[in-house]
Backbone as ProteinMPNN parsed JSONL, in Angstrom:
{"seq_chain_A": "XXXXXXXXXXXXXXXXXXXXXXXXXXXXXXXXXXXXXXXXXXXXXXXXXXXXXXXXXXXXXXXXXXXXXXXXXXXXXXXXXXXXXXXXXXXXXXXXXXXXXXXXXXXXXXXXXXXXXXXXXXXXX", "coords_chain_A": {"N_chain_A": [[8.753, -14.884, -7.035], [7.192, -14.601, -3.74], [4.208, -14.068, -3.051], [0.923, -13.039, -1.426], [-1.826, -12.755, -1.212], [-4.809, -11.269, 0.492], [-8.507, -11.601, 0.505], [-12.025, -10.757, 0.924], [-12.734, -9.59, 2.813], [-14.694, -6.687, 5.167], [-17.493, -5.036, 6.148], [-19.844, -6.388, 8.582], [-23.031, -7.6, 10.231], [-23.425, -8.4, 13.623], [-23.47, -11.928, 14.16], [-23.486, -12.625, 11.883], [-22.099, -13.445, 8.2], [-18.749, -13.91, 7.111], [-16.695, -14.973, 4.174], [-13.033, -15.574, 4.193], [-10.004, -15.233, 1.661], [-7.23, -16.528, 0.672], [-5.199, -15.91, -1.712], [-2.305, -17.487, -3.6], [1.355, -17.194, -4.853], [3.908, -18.073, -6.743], [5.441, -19.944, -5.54], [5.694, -23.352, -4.545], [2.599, -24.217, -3.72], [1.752, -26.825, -1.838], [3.632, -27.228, -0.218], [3.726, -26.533, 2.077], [2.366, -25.572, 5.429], [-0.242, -22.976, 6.757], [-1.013, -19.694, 8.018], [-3.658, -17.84, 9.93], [-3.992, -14.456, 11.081], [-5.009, -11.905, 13.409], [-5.053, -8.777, 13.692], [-5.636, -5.909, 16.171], [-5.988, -2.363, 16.641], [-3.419, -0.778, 17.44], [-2.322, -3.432, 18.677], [-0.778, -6.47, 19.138], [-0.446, -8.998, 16.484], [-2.527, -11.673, 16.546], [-2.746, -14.89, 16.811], [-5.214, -16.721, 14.679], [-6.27, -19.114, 13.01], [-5.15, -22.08, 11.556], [-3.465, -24.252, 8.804], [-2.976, -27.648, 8.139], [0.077, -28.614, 5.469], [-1.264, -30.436, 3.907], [-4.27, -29.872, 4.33], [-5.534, -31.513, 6.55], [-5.543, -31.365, 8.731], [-6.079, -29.095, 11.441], [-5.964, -25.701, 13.055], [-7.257, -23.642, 16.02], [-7.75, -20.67, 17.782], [-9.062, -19.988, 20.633], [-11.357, -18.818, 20.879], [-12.357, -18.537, 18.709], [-13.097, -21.046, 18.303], [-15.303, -23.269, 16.928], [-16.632, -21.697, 15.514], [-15.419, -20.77, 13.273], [-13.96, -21.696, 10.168], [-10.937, -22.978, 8.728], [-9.475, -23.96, 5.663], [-8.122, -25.233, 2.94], [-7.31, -25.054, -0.891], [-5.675, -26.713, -2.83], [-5.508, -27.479, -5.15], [-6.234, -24.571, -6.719], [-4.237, -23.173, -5.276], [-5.239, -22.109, -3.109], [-5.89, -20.905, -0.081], [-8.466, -20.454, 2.7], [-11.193, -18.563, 5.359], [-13.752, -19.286, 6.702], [-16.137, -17.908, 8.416], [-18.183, -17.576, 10.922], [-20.898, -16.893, 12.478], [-20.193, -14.194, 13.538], [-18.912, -11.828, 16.076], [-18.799, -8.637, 17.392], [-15.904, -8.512, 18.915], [-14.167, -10.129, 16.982], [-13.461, -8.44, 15.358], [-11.097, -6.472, 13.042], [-7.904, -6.27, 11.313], [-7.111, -9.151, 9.034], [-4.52, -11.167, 8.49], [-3.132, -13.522, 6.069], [-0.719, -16.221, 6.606], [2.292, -17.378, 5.29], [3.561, -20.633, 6.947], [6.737, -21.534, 8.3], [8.572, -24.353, 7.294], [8.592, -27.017, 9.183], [8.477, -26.013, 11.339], [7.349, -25.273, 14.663], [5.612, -24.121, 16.185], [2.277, -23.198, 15.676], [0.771, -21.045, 16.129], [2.619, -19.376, 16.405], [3.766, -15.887, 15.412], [6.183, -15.782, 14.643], [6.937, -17.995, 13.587], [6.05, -17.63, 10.687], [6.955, -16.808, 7.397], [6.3, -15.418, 5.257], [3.959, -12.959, 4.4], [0.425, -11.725, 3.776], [-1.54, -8.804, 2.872], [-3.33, -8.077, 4.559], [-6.579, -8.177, 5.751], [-9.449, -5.883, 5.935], [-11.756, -6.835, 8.727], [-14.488, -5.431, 10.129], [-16.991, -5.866, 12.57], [-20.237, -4.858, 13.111], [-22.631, -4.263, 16.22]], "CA_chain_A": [[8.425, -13.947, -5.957], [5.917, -15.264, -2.825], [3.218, -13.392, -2.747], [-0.223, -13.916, -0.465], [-3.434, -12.028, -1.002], [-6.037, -11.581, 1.165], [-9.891, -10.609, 0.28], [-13.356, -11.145, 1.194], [-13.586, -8.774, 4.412], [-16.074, -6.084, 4.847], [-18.5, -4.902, 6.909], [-21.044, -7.151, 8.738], [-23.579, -7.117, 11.102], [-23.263, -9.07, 14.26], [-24.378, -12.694, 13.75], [-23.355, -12.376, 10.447], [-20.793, -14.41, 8.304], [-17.601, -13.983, 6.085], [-15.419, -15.697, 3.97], [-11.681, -14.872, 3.358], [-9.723, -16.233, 0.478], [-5.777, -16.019, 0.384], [-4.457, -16.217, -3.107], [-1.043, -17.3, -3.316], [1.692, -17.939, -5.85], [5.328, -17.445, -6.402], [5.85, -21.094, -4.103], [5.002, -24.77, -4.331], [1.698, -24.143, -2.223], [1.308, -27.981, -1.487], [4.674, -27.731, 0.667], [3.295, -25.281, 2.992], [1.013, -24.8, 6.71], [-0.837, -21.777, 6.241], [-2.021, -19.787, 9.15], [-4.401, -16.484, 9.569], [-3.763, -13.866, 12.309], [-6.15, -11.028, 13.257], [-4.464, -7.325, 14.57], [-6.425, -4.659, 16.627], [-5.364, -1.183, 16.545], [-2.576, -0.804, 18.534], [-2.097, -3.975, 19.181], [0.086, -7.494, 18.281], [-1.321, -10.178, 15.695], [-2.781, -12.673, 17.024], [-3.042, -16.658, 15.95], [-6.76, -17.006, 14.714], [-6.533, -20.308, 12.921], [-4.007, -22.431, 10.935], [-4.072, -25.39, 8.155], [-1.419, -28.065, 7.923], [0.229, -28.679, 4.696], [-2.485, -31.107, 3.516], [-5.401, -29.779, 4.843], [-6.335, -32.711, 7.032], [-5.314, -30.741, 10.639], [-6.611, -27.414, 11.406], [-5.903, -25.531, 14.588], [-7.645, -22.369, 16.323], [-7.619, -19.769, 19.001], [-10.568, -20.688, 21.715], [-12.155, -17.463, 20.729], [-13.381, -18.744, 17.455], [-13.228, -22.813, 17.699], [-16.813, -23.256, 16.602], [-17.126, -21.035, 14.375], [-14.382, -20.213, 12.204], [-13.256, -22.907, 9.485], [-10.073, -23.298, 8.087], [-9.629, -24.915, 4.619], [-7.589, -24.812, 1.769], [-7.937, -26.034, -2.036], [-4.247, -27.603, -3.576], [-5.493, -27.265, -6.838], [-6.0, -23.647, -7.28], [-3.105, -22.588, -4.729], [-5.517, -21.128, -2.154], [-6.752, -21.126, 1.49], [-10.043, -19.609, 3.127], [-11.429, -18.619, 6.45], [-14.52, -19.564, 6.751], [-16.028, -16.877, 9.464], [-19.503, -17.423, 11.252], [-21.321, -15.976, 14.12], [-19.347, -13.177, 13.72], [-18.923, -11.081, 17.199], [-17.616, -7.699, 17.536], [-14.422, -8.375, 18.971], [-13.427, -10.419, 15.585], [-12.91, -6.955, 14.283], [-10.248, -5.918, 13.002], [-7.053, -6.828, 9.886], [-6.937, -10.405, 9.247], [-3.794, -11.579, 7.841], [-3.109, -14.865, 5.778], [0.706, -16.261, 6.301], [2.994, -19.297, 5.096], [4.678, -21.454, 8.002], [8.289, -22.007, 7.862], [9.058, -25.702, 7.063], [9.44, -27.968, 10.273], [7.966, -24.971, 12.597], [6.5, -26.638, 15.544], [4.914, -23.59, 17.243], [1.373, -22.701, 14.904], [0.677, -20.098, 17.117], [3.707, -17.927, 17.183], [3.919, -15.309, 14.126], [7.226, -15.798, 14.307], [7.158, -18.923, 12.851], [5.26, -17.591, 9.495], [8.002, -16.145, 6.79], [5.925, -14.292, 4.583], [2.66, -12.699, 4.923], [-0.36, -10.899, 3.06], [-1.573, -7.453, 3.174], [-4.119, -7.742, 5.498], [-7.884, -7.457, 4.731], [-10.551, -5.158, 7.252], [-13.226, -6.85, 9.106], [-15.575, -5.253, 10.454], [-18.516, -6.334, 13.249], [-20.863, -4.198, 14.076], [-23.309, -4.932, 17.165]], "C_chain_A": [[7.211, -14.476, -5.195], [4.905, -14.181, -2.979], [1.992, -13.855, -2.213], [-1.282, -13.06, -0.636], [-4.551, -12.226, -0.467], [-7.117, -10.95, 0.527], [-10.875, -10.976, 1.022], [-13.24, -10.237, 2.522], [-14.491, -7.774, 4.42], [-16.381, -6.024, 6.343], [-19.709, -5.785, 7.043], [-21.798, -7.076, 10.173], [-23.512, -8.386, 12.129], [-23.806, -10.838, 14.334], [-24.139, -13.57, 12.214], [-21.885, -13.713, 9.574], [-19.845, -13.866, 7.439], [-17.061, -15.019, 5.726], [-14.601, -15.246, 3.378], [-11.096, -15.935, 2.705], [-8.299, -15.261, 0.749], [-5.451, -16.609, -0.73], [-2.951, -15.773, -3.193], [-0.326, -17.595, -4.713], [3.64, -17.652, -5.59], [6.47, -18.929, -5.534], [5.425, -22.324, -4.563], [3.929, -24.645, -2.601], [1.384, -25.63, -1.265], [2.52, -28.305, 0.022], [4.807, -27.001, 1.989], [2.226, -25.68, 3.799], [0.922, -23.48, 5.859], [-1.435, -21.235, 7.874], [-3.354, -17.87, 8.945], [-4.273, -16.023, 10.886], [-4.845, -12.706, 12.065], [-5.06, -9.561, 13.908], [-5.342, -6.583, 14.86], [-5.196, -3.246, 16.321], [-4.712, -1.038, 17.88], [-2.054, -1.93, 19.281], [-1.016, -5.286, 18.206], [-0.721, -8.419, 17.249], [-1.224, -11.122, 16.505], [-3.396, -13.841, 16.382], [-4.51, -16.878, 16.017], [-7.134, -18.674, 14.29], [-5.213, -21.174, 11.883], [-4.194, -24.14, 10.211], [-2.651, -26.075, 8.342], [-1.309, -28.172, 6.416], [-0.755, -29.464, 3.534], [-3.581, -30.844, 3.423], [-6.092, -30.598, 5.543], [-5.888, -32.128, 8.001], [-5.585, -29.111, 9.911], [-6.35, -27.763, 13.114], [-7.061, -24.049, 14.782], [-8.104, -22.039, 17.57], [-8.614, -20.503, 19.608], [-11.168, -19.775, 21.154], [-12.738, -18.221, 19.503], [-13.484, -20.399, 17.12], [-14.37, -22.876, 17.887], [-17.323, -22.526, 15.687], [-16.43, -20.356, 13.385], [-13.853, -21.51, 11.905], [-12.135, -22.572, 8.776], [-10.134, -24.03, 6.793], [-8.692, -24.202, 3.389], [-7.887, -25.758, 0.551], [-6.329, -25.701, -2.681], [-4.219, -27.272, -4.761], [-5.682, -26.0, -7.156], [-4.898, -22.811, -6.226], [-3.911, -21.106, -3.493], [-6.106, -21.526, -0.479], [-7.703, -19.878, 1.785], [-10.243, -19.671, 4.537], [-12.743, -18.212, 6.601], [-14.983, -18.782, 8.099], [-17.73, -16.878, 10.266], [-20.106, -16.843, 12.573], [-20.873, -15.25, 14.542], [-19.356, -12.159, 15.204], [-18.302, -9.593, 16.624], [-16.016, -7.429, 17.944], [-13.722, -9.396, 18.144], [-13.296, -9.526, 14.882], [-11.609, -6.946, 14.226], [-8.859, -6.897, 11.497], [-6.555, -8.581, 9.769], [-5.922, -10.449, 8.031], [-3.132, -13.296, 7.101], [-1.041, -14.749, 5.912], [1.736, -17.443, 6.248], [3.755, -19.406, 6.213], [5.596, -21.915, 7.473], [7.657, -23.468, 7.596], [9.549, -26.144, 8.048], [9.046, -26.692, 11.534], [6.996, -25.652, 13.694], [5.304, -25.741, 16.683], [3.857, -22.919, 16.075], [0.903, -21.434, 14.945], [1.367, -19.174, 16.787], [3.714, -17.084, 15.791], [5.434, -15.324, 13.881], [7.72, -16.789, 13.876], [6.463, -18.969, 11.196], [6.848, -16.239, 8.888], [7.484, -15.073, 5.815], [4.515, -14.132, 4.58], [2.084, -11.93, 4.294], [-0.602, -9.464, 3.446], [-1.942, -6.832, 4.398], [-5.632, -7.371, 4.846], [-8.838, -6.775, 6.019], [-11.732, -6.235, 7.528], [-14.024, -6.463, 9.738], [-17.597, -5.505, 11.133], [-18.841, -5.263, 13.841], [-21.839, -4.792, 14.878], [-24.221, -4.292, 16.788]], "O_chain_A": [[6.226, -14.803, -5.856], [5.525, -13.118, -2.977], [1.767, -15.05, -2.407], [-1.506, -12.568, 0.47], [-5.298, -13.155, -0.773], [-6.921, -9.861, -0.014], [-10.53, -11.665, 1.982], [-14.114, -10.568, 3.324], [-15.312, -7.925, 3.515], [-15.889, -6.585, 7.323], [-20.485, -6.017, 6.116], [-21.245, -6.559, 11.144], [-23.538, -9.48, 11.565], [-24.975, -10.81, 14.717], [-24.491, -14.648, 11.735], [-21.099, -14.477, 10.134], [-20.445, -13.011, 6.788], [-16.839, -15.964, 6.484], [-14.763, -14.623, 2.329], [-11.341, -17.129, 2.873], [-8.158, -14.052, 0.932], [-5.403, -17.838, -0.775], [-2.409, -14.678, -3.043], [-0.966, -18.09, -5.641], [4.309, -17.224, -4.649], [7.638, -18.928, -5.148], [4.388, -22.14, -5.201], [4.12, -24.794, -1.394], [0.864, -25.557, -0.151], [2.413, -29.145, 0.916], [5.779, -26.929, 2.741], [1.201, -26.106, 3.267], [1.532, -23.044, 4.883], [-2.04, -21.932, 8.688], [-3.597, -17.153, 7.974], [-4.375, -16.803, 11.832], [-5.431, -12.499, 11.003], [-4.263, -9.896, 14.784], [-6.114, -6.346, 13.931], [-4.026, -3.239, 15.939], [-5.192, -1.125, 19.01], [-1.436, -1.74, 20.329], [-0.614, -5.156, 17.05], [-1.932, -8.391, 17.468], [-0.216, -11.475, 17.117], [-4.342, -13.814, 15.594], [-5.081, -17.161, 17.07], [-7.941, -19.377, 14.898], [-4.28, -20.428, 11.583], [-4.808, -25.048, 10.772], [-1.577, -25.524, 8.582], [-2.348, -27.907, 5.81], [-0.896, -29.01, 2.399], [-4.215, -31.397, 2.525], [-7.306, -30.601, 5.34], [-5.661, -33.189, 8.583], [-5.463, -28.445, 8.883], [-6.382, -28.711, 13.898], [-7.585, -23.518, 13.803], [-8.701, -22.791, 18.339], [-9.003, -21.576, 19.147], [-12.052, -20.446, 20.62], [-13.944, -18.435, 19.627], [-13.829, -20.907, 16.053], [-14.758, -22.572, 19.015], [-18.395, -22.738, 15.12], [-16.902, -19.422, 12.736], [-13.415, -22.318, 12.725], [-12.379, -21.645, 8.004], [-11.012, -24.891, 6.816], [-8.611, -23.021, 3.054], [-8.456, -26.845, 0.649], [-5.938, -24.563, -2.942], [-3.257, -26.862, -5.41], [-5.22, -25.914, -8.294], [-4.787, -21.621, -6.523], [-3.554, -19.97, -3.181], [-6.699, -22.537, -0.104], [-7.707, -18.746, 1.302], [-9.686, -20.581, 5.15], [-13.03, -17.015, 6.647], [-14.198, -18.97, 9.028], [-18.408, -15.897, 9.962], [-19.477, -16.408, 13.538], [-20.832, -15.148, 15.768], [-20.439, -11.584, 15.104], [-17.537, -9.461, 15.669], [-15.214, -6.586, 17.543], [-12.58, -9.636, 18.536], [-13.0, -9.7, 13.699], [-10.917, -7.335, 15.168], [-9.114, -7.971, 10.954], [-5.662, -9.051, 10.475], [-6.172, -10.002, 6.912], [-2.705, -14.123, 7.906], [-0.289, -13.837, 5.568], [1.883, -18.288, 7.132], [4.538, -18.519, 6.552], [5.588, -22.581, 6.437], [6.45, -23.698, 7.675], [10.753, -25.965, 8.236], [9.57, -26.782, 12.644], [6.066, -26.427, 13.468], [4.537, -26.198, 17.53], [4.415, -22.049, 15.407], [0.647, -20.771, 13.94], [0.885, -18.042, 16.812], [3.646, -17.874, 14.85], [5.845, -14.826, 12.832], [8.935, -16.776, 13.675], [6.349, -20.018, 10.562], [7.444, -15.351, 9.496], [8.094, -14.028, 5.587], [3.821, -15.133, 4.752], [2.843, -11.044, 3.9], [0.109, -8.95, 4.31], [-1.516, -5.881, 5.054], [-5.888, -6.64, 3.889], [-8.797, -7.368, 7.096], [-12.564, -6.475, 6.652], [-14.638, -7.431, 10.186], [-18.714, -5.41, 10.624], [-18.234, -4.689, 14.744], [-22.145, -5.919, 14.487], [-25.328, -4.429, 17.308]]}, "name": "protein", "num_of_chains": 1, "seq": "XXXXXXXXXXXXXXXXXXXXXXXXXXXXXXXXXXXXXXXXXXXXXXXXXXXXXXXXXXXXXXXXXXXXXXXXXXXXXXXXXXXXXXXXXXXXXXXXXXXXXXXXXXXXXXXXXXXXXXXXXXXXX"}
């Protein structure tokens, strides 16, 4: 069974940093992109950042290239999103989610097959 867990979100104060951790299992994680999407209320998920199967390419939105890292670790079957200079409009449910196999658009959520819970973040100004 796939399963994807997200944690580490929270409340922080503007400035501020996070890091999220997706714990996965259920999969050969080594054969897998990975990406992380963010949702507002009321609104669609949107592509925040994304690893390739290796971890040697990373992609991400404009909104956070500079300050949001990508990274995953092979050996315990997890990826992280490294979160700095946090703003207020990085609020909101950040979701971790595996890329099909051979998906060519990183971006699109419709190229991710299964996906975590969702964890809250929270910037206040």
């Amino acid at each position: 069974q796939v399963q994807l867990v997200e944690s580490g979100g929270g409340l922080v104060q503007a400035g501020g940093s996070l890091t999220l951790t997706c714990t996965t299992s259920g999969f050969t994680f080594n054969n897998y992109g990975f990406g992380w999407f963010r949702r507002e209320t009321g609104q669609e998920r949107k592509f925040v950042a994304a690893v390739n199967w290796i971890g040697t390419t990373t992609y991400y939105a404009a909104a956070v290239k500079g300050r949001f890292t990508a990274s995953r670790d092979n050996t315990k079957n997890t990826q992280h999103l490294q979160m700095d200079k946090l703003k207020p409009e990085d609020s909101g449910v950040y979701y971790c989610a595996r890329r099909r196999i051979g998906a060519t658009d990183y971006t699109a959520p419709g190229e991710y097959e299964y996906w975590g819970q969702g964890t809250q973040v929270t910037v206040s100004s």
